[in-house]
mmCIF file with all atom_site columns, C-alpha atoms and ligand atoms in Angstrom:
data_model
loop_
_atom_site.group_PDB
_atom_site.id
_atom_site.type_symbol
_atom_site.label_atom_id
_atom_site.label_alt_id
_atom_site.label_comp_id
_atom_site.label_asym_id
_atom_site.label_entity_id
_atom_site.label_seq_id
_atom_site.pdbx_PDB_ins_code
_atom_site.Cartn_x
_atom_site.Cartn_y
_atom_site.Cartn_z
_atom_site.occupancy
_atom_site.B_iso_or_equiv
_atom_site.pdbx_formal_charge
_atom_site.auth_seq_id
_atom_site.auth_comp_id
_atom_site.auth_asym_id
_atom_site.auth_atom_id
_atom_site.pdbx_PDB_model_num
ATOM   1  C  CA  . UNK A 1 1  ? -92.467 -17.990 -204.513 1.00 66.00 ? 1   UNK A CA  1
ATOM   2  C  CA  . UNK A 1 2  ? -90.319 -15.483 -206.415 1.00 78.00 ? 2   UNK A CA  1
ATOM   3  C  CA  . UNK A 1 3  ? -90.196 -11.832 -204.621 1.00 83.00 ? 3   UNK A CA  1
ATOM   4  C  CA  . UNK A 1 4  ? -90.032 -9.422  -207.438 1.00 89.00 ? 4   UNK A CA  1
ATOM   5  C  CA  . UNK A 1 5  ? -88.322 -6.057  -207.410 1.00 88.00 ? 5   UNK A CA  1
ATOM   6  C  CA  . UNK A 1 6  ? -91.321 -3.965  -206.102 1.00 94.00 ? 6   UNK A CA  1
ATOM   7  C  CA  . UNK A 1 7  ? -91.851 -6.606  -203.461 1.00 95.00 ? 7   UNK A CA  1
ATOM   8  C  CA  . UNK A 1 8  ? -88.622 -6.148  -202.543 1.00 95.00 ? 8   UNK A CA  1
ATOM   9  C  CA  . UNK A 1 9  ? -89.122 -1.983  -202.580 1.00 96.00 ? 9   UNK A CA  1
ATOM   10 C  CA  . UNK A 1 10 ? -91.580 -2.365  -200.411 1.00 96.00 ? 10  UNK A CA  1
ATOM   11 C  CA  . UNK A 1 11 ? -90.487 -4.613  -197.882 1.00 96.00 ? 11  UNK A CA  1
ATOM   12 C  CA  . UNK A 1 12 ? -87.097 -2.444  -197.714 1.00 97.00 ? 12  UNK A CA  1
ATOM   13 C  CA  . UNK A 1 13 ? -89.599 0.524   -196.732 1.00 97.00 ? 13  UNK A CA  1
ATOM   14 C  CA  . UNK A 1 14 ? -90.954 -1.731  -193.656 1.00 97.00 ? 14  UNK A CA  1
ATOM   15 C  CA  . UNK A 1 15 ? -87.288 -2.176  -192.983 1.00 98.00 ? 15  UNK A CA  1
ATOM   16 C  CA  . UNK A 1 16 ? -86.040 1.542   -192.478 1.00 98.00 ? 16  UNK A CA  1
ATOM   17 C  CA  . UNK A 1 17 ? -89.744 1.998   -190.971 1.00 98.00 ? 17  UNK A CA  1
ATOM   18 C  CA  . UNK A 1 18 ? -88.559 -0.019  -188.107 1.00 98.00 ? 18  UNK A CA  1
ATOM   19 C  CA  . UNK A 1 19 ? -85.069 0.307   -188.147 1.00 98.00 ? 19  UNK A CA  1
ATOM   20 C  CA  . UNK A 1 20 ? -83.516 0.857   -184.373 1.00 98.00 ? 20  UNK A CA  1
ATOM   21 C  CA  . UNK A 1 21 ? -79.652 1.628   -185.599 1.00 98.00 ? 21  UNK A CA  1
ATOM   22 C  CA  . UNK A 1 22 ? -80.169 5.306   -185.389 1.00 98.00 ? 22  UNK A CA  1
ATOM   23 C  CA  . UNK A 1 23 ? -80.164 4.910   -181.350 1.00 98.00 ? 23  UNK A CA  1
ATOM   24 C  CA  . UNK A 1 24 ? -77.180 2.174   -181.964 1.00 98.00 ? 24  UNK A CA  1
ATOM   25 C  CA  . UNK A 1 25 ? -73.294 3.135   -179.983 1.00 98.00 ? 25  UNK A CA  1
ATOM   26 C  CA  . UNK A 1 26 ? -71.589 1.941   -183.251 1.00 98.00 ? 26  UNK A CA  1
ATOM   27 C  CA  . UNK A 1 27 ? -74.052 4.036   -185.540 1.00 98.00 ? 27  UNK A CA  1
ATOM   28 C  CA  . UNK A 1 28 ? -71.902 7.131   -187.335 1.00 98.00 ? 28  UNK A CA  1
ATOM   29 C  CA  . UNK A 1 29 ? -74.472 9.403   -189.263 1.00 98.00 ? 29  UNK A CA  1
ATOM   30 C  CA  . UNK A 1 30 ? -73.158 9.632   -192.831 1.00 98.00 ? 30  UNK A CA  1
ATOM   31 C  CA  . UNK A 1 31 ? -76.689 9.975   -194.189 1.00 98.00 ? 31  UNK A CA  1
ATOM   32 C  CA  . UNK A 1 32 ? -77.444 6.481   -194.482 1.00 98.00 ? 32  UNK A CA  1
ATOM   33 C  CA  . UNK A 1 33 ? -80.735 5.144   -192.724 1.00 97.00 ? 33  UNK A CA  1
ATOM   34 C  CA  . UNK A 1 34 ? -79.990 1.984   -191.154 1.00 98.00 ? 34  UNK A CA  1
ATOM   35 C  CA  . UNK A 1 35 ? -82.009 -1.198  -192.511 1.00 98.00 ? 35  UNK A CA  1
ATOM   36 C  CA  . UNK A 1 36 ? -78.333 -2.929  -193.179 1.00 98.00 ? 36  UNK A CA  1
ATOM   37 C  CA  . UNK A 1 37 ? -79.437 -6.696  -192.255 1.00 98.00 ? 37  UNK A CA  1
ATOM   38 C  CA  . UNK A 1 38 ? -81.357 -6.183  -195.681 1.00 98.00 ? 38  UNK A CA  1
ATOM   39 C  CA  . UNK A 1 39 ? -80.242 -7.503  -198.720 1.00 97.00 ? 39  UNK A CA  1
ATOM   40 C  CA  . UNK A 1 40 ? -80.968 -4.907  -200.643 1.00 97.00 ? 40  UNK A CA  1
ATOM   41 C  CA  . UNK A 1 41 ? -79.197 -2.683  -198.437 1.00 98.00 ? 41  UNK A CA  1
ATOM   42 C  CA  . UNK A 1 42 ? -76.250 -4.493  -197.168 1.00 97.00 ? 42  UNK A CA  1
ATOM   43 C  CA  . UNK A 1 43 ? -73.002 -3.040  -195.497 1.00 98.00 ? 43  UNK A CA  1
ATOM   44 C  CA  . UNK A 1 44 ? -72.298 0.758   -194.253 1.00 98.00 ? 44  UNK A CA  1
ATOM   45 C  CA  . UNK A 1 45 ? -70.266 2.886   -195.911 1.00 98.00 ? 45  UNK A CA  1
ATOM   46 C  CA  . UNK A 1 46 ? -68.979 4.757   -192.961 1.00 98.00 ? 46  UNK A CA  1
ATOM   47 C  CA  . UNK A 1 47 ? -69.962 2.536   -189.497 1.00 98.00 ? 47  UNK A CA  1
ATOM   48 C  CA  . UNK A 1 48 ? -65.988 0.721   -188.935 1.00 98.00 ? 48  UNK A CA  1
ATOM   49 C  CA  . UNK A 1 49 ? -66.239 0.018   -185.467 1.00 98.00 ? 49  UNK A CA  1
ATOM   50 C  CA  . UNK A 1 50 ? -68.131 -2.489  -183.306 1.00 98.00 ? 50  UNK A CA  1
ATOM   51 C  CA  . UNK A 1 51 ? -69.333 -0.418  -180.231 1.00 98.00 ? 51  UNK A CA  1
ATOM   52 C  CA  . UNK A 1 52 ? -72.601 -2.667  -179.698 1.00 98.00 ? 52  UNK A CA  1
ATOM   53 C  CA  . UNK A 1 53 ? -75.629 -4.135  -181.343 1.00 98.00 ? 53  UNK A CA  1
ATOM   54 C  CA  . UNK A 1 54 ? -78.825 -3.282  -180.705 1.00 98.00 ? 54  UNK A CA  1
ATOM   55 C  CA  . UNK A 1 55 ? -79.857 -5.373  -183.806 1.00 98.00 ? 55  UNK A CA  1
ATOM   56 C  CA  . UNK A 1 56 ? -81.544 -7.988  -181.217 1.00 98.00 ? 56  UNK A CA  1
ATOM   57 C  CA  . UNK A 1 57 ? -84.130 -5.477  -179.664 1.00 98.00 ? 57  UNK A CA  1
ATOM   58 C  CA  . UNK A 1 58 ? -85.201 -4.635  -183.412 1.00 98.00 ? 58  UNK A CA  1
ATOM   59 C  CA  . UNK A 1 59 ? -88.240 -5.427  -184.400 1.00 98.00 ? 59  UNK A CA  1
ATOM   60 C  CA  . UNK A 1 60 ? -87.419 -6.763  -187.790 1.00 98.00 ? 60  UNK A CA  1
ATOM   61 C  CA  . UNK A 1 61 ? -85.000 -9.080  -186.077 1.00 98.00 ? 61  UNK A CA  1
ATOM   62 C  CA  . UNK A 1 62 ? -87.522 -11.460 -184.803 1.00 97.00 ? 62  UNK A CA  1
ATOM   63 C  CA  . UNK A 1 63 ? -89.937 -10.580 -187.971 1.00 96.00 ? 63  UNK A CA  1
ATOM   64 C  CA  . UNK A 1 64 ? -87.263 -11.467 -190.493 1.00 96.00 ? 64  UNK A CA  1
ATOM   65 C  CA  . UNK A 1 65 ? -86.082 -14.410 -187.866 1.00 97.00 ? 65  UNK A CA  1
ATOM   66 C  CA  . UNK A 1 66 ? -82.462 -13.036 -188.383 1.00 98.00 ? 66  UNK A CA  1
ATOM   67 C  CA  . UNK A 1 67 ? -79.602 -14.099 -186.765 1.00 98.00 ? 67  UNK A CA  1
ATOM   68 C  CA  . UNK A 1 68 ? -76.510 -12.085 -186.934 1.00 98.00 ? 68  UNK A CA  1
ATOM   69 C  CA  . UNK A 1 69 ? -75.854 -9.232  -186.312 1.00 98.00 ? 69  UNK A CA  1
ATOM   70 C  CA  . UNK A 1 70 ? -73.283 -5.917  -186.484 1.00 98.00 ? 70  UNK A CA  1
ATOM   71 C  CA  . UNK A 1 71 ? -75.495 -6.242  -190.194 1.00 98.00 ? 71  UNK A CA  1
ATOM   72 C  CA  . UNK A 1 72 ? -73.610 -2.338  -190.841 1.00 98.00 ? 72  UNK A CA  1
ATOM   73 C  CA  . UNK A 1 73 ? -70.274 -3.912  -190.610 1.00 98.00 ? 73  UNK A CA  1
ATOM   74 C  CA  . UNK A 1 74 ? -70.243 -7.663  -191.773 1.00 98.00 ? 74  UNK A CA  1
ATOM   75 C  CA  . UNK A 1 75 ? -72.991 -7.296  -194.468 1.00 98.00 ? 75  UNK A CA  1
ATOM   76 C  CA  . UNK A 1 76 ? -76.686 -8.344  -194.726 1.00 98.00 ? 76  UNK A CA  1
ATOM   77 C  CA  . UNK A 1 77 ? -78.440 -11.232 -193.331 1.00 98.00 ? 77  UNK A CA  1
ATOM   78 C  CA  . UNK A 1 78 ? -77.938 -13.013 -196.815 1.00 97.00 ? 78  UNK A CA  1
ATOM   79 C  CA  . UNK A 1 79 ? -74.192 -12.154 -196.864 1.00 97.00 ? 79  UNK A CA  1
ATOM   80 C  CA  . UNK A 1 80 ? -73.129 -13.451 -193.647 1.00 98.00 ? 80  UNK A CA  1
ATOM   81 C  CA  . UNK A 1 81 ? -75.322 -17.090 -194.350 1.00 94.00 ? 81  UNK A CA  1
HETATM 82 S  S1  . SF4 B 2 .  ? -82.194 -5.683  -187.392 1.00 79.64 ? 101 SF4 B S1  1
HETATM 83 FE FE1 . SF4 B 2 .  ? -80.606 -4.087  -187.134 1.00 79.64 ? 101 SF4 B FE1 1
HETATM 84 S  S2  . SF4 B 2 .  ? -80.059 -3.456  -189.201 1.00 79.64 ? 101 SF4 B S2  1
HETATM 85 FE FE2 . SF4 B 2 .  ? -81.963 -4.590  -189.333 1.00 79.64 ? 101 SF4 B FE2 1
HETATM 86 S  S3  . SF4 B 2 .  ? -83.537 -3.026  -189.274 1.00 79.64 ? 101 SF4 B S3  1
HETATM 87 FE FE3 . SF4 B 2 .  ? -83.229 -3.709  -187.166 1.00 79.64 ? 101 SF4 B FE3 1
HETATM 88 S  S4  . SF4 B 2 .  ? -81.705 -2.370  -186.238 1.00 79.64 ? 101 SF4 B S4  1
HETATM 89 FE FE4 . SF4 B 2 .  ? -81.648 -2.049  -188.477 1.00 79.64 ? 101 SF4 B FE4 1
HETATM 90 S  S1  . SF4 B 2 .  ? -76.436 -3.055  -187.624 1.00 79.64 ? 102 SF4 B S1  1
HETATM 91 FE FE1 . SF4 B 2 .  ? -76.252 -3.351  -185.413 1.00 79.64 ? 102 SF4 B FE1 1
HETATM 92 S  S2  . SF4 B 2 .  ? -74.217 -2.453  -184.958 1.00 79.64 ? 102 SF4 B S2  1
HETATM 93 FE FE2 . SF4 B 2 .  ? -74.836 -1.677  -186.932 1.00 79.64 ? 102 SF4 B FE2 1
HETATM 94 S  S3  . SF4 B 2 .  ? -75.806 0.295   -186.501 1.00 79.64 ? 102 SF4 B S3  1
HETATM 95 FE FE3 . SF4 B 2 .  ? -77.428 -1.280  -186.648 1.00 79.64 ? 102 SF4 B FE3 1
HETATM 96 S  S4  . SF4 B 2 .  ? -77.752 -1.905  -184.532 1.00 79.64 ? 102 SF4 B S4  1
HETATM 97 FE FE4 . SF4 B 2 .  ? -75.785 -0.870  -184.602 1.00 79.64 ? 102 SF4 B FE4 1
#
């Protein structure tokens, strides 16, 4: 089934609802709001260096049955598939 652009909206909203990255050791706060295992979303623009993932306690990580993580760094889910 095709996911269409507001689908997509909406499930990003879920995302940053749940989003733990905030409370994350390699989170900088440049404004963003997390939610970076999202496609949508995708890479940081500020977090550079791995200092721990709480990606794993997320949970959207076993919602979205995800499985790789440092998501701010190394890009979305999609992107490191
Ligand atoms: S899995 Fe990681 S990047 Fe995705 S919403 Fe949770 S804490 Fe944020
Ligand atoms: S994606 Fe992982 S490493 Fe990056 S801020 Fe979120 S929890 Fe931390």
């Amino acid at each position: 089934m095709e996911v269409g652009p507001g689908e997509m909206e909406e499930r990003e909203k879920i995302v940053l609802s749940m989003c733990t990255c905030k409370s994350c050791p390699s989170f900088e706060d440049c404004g963003e709001n997390g939610g970076f295992c999202f496609p949508t979303i995708g890479k940081s623009s500020c977090i550079k260096t791995e200092n721990g993932c709480i990606c794993g306690g997320c949970p959207v990580y076993e919602k979205m049955g995800l499985k790789n993580i440092y998501f701010c760094i190394r890009g979305s889910e999609k992107e490191q598939s």
